[in-house]
């Protein structure tokens, strides 16, 4: 994804449709509290006439609930200095203690029921969702919807003509409504380039630059590549699994028996990976273990992104109790990054508990959008942030990729020759900037003969000599949307990312096995590709968290849960548990943001976790 990755959803629709059945408008509430509807202003837009009554709005309704109590619960359970450390509530306790009451949920449901619409509460009782025709929505909210020209050929935005009136049943029970705005197109198009950056096909050995070498270093164990893909095995691309496991101190943990047993790891993504490719990779490199369970794939074409996520995570924690990929498509052409599509994706592991699926311990996310893209969509972002808060409150670490365009998150997906000056400006990527996640940046690597890290810097391909001068690098910067969380060190008033960083450089990249049905994969039944991105560093760190979680359980320690506060504490007490990266920058277009330096920096965060050393410190918090 970055997507390291991605709008109210864009839809392909016709203009005809049946008129909605006319129902009397419900009486407005006596007093309508302020509600965040997101960007519904049509100032400066030219009307293209009334919207079709048959168009559908998928609404997400944020319920008035105990949000401050929920946030306090995260702090109490994840603060190592708290007497409540590690004491995370069950999902049912969270819903009953912090979610909306049954009377509020029933009132909202009844407001929609009169239009034949079922409004469903999510498992946390923090929000409800409903799909309603515009014809019925006009009666419910007391305003018409109009179609406006956006300035893009064939694309229109459908917005309420007037400020909605909150009806009885919603007033006093709902404070946020996302999805009132709809983008419609005759043909959905996108200039984005989905998926992680792919390394060069032809690799030539090069010297190190600013800590990294764009070609293979160290001593690789090439597994089946030597016999099945001899050219790739003999080439200079790709750091092999044995090298990554050694470099980050994961190999000693695995040798001690820590392979993820008893821990559940989930990946959320917009498309699946072929199970056969994951199995072939694991067989190739000897990392047999728990099979990947793929949910919601349908007929969606597989992508390299999901292959990368699954293969890296399984390398680190091969014997998980649960290993799941939850698939939910995203709209690439959506102008808001498809925040609500991301919400559906993010919520999938929690919603699955309604069908008896256990909660995960850690979730790997490779979705991201520059903050200025999502900034106007306040309602959508608020509901996503509440979902992330709930996950942290349940003791789930959501690990999010910080982006693949250095300190300029808005440059993602735009060809280098077409970038505007605004897109080159420093911008951080959301939801990596959420205070309820662990954000992962990218580094380069140079390994010695024993596969220890000889040097490392921020991932920044622009520092290399040709042909490795891609405009790509690990994301980082300061948020304009979120305040600095209580657990992040420093004096800055705003959230800074990343929190940690690990190998993400597409030169030389990671080897993955992919088949011809996977987007951007080479021809043939199966082939080897070398890819990178913070979308690789993220499942690598997620796998480490799985091993630390297992270690804590084995030692009878408090539940690890939301791990970000603990990592910052350990970095202060035992700085050597992180590889402090002090040279280089992730600025792809010049400027001062963001350079690596001693201690925390916005190029590589606290540095790269040394998995074995952190595991050894868990009992000393």
CSV table of N, CA and C in Angstrom, one decimal, residues 402-494:
chain,number,residue,atom,x,y,z
A,402,UNK,N,5.2,4.5,7.9
A,402,UNK,CA,5.3,6.0,7.9
A,402,UNK,C,5.4,6.6,6.5
A,403,UNK,N,5.5,5.7,5.5
A,403,UNK,CA,5.6,6.3,4.1
A,403,UNK,C,6.9,6.0,3.4
A,404,UNK,N,6.8,6.2,2.1
A,404,UNK,CA,7.9,5.8,1.2
A,404,UNK,C,8.4,7.0,0.4
A,405,UNK,N,8.0,8.2,0.8
A,405,UNK,CA,8.5,9.4,0.1
A,405,UNK,C,9.2,10.4,1.0
A,406,UNK,N,10.0,9.8,1.9
A,406,UNK,CA,10.8,10.6,2.8
A,406,UNK,C,9.9,11.6,3.7
A,407,UNK,N,10.4,12.8,3.8
A,407,UNK,CA,9.7,13.8,4.6
A,407,UNK,C,8.7,14.5,3.8
A,408,UNK,N,8.4,14.1,2.6
A,408,UNK,CA,7.4,14.7,1.7
A,408,UNK,C,6.3,13.7,1.4
A,409,UNK,N,5.4,13.5,2.3
A,409,UNK,CA,4.4,12.4,2.2
A,409,UNK,C,3.4,12.7,1.0
A,410,UNK,N,3.2,13.9,0.6
A,410,UNK,CA,2.3,14.2,-0.5
A,410,UNK,C,2.9,13.9,-1.8
A,411,UNK,N,4.2,13.5,-1.9
A,411,UNK,CA,4.8,13.2,-3.2
A,411,UNK,C,4.5,11.7,-3.6
A,412,UNK,N,3.8,11.0,-2.7
A,412,UNK,CA,3.6,9.6,-3.0
A,412,UNK,C,2.7,9.4,-4.2
A,413,UNK,N,3.1,8.5,-5.1
A,413,UNK,CA,2.4,8.2,-6.3
A,413,UNK,C,2.4,9.2,-7.4
A,414,UNK,N,3.2,10.3,-7.3
A,414,UNK,CA,3.3,11.3,-8.3
A,414,UNK,C,4.6,11.1,-9.0
A,415,UNK,N,4.6,11.0,-10.3
A,415,UNK,CA,5.9,10.8,-11.0
A,415,UNK,C,6.8,12.0,-10.7
A,416,UNK,N,8.1,11.7,-10.6
A,416,UNK,CA,9.1,12.7,-10.1
A,416,UNK,C,9.0,14.0,-10.9
A,417,UNK,N,8.9,13.8,-12.3
A,417,UNK,CA,8.9,15.0,-13.1
A,417,UNK,C,7.6,15.8,-13.1
A,418,UNK,N,6.6,15.3,-12.4
A,418,UNK,CA,5.3,16.1,-12.3
A,418,UNK,C,5.0,16.6,-10.9
A,419,UNK,N,6.0,16.5,-10.0
A,419,UNK,CA,5.8,17.0,-8.6
A,419,UNK,C,5.7,18.5,-8.6
A,420,UNK,N,4.7,19.0,-7.8
A,420,UNK,CA,4.6,20.5,-7.6
A,420,UNK,C,5.5,20.8,-6.4
A,421,UNK,N,5.7,22.1,-6.2
A,421,UNK,CA,6.5,22.6,-5.1
A,421,UNK,C,5.8,22.2,-3.8
A,422,UNK,N,4.4,22.3,-3.8
A,422,UNK,CA,3.7,22.0,-2.6
A,422,UNK,C,3.8,20.5,-2.2
A,423,UNK,N,3.8,19.6,-3.2
A,423,UNK,CA,4.0,18.2,-3.0
A,423,UNK,C,5.4,17.8,-2.4
A,424,UNK,N,6.3,18.7,-2.7
A,424,UNK,CA,7.7,18.4,-2.2
A,424,UNK,C,7.9,18.9,-0.8
A,425,UNK,N,7.0,19.7,-0.3
A,425,UNK,CA,7.1,20.3,1.0
A,425,UNK,C,7.0,19.2,2.1
A,426,UNK,N,7.7,19.5,3.3
A,426,UNK,CA,7.6,18.5,4.4
A,426,UNK,C,6.1,18.3,4.8
A,427,UNK,N,5.8,17.0,4.8
A,427,UNK,CA,4.5,16.5,5.2
A,427,UNK,C,4.6,15.2,5.9
A,428,UNK,N,3.9,14.9,6.9
A,428,UNK,CA,3.9,13.6,7.5
A,428,UNK,C,2.7,12.8,7.0
A,429,UNK,N,2.7,11.5,7.2
A,429,UNK,CA,1.7,10.6,6.7
A,429,UNK,C,0.8,10.2,7.8
A,430,UNK,N,-0.5,10.2,7.6
A,430,UNK,CA,-1.6,9.8,8.5
A,430,UNK,C,-2.1,8.5,8.0
A,431,UNK,N,-2.4,7.5,8.8
A,431,UNK,CA,-2.6,7.5,10.3
A,431,UNK,C,-1.3,7.2,11.1
A,432,UNK,N,-0.1,7.2,10.4
A,432,UNK,CA,1.1,7.0,11.2
A,432,UNK,C,1.2,8.0,12.3
A,433,UNK,N,0.6,9.2,12.0
A,433,UNK,CA,0.7,10.3,13.0
A,433,UNK,C,-0.4,10.2,14.1
A,434,UNK,N,-1.2,9.2,14.1
A,434,UNK,CA,-2.1,9.0,15.2
A,434,UNK,C,-1.4,8.7,16.5
A,435,UNK,N,-1.8,9.2,17.6
A,435,UNK,CA,-1.2,8.9,18.9
A,435,UNK,C,-1.5,7.5,19.4
A,436,UNK,N,-2.3,6.7,18.7
A,436,UNK,CA,-2.7,5.4,19.2
A,436,UNK,C,-2.0,4.3,18.4
A,437,UNK,N,-1.0,4.6,17.6
A,437,UNK,CA,-0.3,3.6,16.8
A,437,UNK,C,1.2,3.7,17.0
A,438,UNK,N,1.9,2.7,16.6
A,438,UNK,CA,3.4,2.7,16.5
A,438,UNK,C,3.8,2.9,15.1
A,439,UNK,N,4.4,4.0,14.7
A,439,UNK,CA,4.8,4.4,13.4
A,439,UNK,C,6.2,3.9,13.1
A,440,UNK,N,6.3,3.2,11.9
A,440,UNK,CA,7.6,2.6,11.5
A,440,UNK,C,8.2,3.3,10.2
A,441,UNK,N,9.4,3.8,10.3
A,441,UNK,CA,10.1,4.4,9.2
A,441,UNK,C,11.0,3.4,8.6
A,442,UNK,N,11.8,3.9,7.6
A,442,UNK,CA,12.7,3.0,6.8
A,442,UNK,C,14.1,3.3,6.9
A,443,UNK,N,15.0,2.3,6.9
A,443,UNK,CA,16.4,2.6,6.9
A,443,UNK,C,17.1,1.8,5.7
A,444,UNK,N,18.3,2.2,5.4
A,444,UNK,CA,19.2,1.3,4.6
A,444,UNK,C,20.0,0.5,5.5
A,445,UNK,N,20.8,-0.4,4.9
A,445,UNK,CA,21.7,-1.3,5.7
A,445,UNK,C,23.0,-1.7,4.9
A,446,UNK,N,24.0,-1.8,5.7
A,446,UNK,CA,25.2,-2.4,5.2
A,446,UNK,C,25.6,-3.5,6.3
A,447,UNK,N,25.7,-4.7,5.8
A,447,UNK,CA,26.0,-5.8,6.8
A,447,UNK,C,27.5,-6.3,6.6
A,448,UNK,N,28.0,-6.8,7.8
A,448,UNK,CA,29.3,-7.4,7.7
A,448,UNK,C,29.2,-8.9,7.4
A,449,UNK,N,30.3,-9.5,7.4
A,449,UNK,CA,30.3,-11.0,7.0
A,449,UNK,C,29.5,-11.8,7.9
A,450,UNK,N,29.3,-11.4,9.1
A,450,UNK,CA,28.5,-12.2,10.1
A,450,UNK,C,27.0,-11.8,10.1
A,451,UNK,N,26.7,-10.9,9.1
A,451,UNK,CA,25.3,-10.3,9.0
A,451,UNK,C,24.9,-9.4,10.1
A,452,UNK,N,25.9,-8.9,10.9
A,452,UNK,CA,25.6,-7.8,11.8
A,452,UNK,C,25.6,-6.5,11.1
A,453,UNK,N,25.0,-5.5,11.7
A,453,UNK,CA,24.8,-4.2,11.0
A,453,UNK,C,26.2,-3.5,11.1
A,454,UNK,N,26.8,-3.3,9.9
A,454,UNK,CA,28.0,-2.5,9.9
A,454,UNK,C,27.7,-1.0,9.9
A,455,UNK,N,26.7,-0.6,9.2
A,455,UNK,CA,26.3,0.8,9.2
A,455,UNK,C,24.8,0.9,8.7
A,456,UNK,N,24.2,2.0,9.1
A,456,UNK,CA,22.8,2.1,8.6
A,456,UNK,C,22.5,3.6,8.7
A,457,UNK,N,21.6,4.0,7.8
A,457,UNK,CA,21.1,5.4,7.7
A,457,UNK,C,19.7,5.4,7.3
A,458,UNK,N,19.1,6.6,7.3
A,458,UNK,CA,17.7,6.7,6.8
A,458,UNK,C,17.6,6.2,5.4
A,459,UNK,N,16.6,5.5,5.1
A,459,UNK,CA,16.4,5.1,3.7
A,459,UNK,C,16.2,6.3,2.8
A,460,UNK,N,17.0,6.5,1.8
A,460,UNK,CA,17.0,7.7,0.9
A,460,UNK,C,17.7,7.3,-0.3
A,461,UNK,N,17.0,6.8,-1.3
A,461,UNK,CA,17.6,6.4,-2.5
A,461,UNK,C,18.3,7.5,-3.4
A,462,UNK,N,17.9,8.7,-3.1
A,462,UNK,CA,18.5,9.8,-3.8
A,462,UNK,C,20.0,10.0,-3.5
A,463,UNK,N,20.5,9.4,-2.5
A,463,UNK,CA,21.9,9.6,-2.1
A,463,UNK,C,22.8,8.6,-2.9
A,464,UNK,N,22.2,7.6,-3.5
A,464,UNK,CA,23.0,6.6,-4.2
A,464,UNK,C,23.4,7.1,-5.6
A,465,UNK,N,24.4,6.5,-6.2
A,465,UNK,CA,24.8,6.7,-7.6
A,465,UNK,C,23.9,5.9,-8.5
A,466,UNK,N,23.8,6.3,-9.7
A,466,UNK,CA,23.0,5.6,-10.7
A,466,UNK,C,23.4,4.2,-10.8
A,467,UNK,N,22.5,3.3,-11.0
A,467,UNK,CA,21.1,3.5,-11.4
A,467,UNK,C,20.1,3.4,-10.2
A,468,UNK,N,20.6,3.7,-9.0
A,468,UNK,CA,19.8,3.5,-7.8
A,468,UNK,C,19.2,4.8,-7.3
A,469,UNK,N,19.0,5.8,-8.1
A,469,UNK,CA,18.6,7.1,-7.6
A,469,UNK,C,17.1,7.3,-7.7
A,470,UNK,N,16.3,6.4,-7.2
A,470,UNK,CA,14.9,6.5,-7.1
A,470,UNK,C,14.5,7.6,-6.2
A,471,UNK,N,13.4,8.2,-6.4
A,471,UNK,CA,12.9,9.3,-5.5
A,471,UNK,C,12.0,8.6,-4.4
A,472,UNK,N,12.7,7.9,-3.5
A,472,UNK,CA,12.0,7.1,-2.5
A,472,UNK,C,12.9,7.2,-1.2
A,473,UNK,N,12.1,7.1,-0.1
A,473,UNK,CA,12.8,7.1,1.2
A,473,UNK,C,11.8,6.9,2.3
A,474,UNK,N,12.3,6.6,3.5
A,474,UNK,CA,11.5,6.4,4.7
A,474,UNK,C,10.8,7.6,5.2
A,475,UNK,N,9.5,7.5,5.5
A,475,UNK,CA,8.7,8.6,5.9
A,475,UNK,C,9.0,9.1,7.3
A,476,UNK,N,8.8,10.4,7.5
A,476,UNK,CA,9.0,11.0,8.8
A,476,UNK,C,8.7,12.5,8.8
A,477,UNK,N,8.4,13.0,9.9
A,477,UNK,CA,8.1,14.4,10.0
A,477,UNK,C,7.2,14.7,11.2
A,478,UNK,N,6.7,15.9,11.3
A,478,UNK,CA,5.9,16.4,12.4
A,478,UNK,C,4.4,16.6,12.0
A,479,UNK,N,3.5,16.1,12.8
A,479,UNK,CA,2.1,16.2,12.4
A,479,UNK,C,1.6,17.6,12.5
A,480,UNK,N,0.7,17.9,11.7
A,480,UNK,CA,-0.1,19.2,11.8
A,480,UNK,C,-1.5,18.9,12.4
A,481,UNK,N,-1.8,17.6,12.6
A,481,UNK,CA,-3.2,17.2,13.0
A,481,UNK,C,-3.2,16.8,14.5
A,482,UNK,N,-2.2,16.1,15.0
A,482,UNK,CA,-2.3,15.5,16.3
A,482,UNK,C,-1.2,16.0,17.2
A,483,UNK,N,-1.6,16.2,18.5
A,483,UNK,CA,-0.7,16.7,19.5
A,483,UNK,C,0.2,15.5,19.9
A,484,UNK,N,1.3,15.9,20.5
A,484,UNK,CA,2.3,14.9,21.0
A,484,UNK,C,1.6,14.1,22.0
A,485,UNK,N,1.7,12.7,21.9
A,485,UNK,CA,1.1,11.9,22.9
A,485,UNK,C,1.9,11.9,24.2
A,486,UNK,N,1.3,11.5,25.3
A,486,UNK,CA,1.9,11.5,26.6
A,486,UNK,C,3.2,10.7,26.6
A,487,UNK,N,3.2,9.6,25.8
A,487,UNK,CA,4.3,8.7,25.9
A,487,UNK,C,5.5,9.1,25.0
A,488,UNK,N,5.4,10.1,24.1
A,488,UNK,CA,6.5,10.5,23.3
A,488,UNK,C,7.4,11.5,23.9
A,489,UNK,N,8.7,11.3,23.9
A,489,UNK,CA,9.6,12.2,24.6
A,489,UNK,C,9.8,13.4,23.7
A,490,UNK,N,10.4,14.4,24.3
A,490,UNK,CA,10.7,15.7,23.6
A,490,UNK,C,9.8,16.8,24.1
A,491,UNK,N,10.0,18.0,23.5
A,491,UNK,CA,9.2,19.2,23.9
A,491,UNK,C,8.3,19.6,22.8
A,492,UNK,N,8.3,19.0,21.6
A,492,UNK,CA,7.5,19.4,20.5
A,492,UNK,C,6.0,19.3,21.0
A,493,UNK,N,5.2,20.2,20.5
A,493,UNK,CA,3.8,20.2,20.8
A,493,UNK,C,3.0,19.2,20.0
A,494,UNK,N,3.6,18.8,18.9
A,494,UNK,CA,2.9,17.9,17.9
A,494,UNK,C,3.5,16.5,17.9
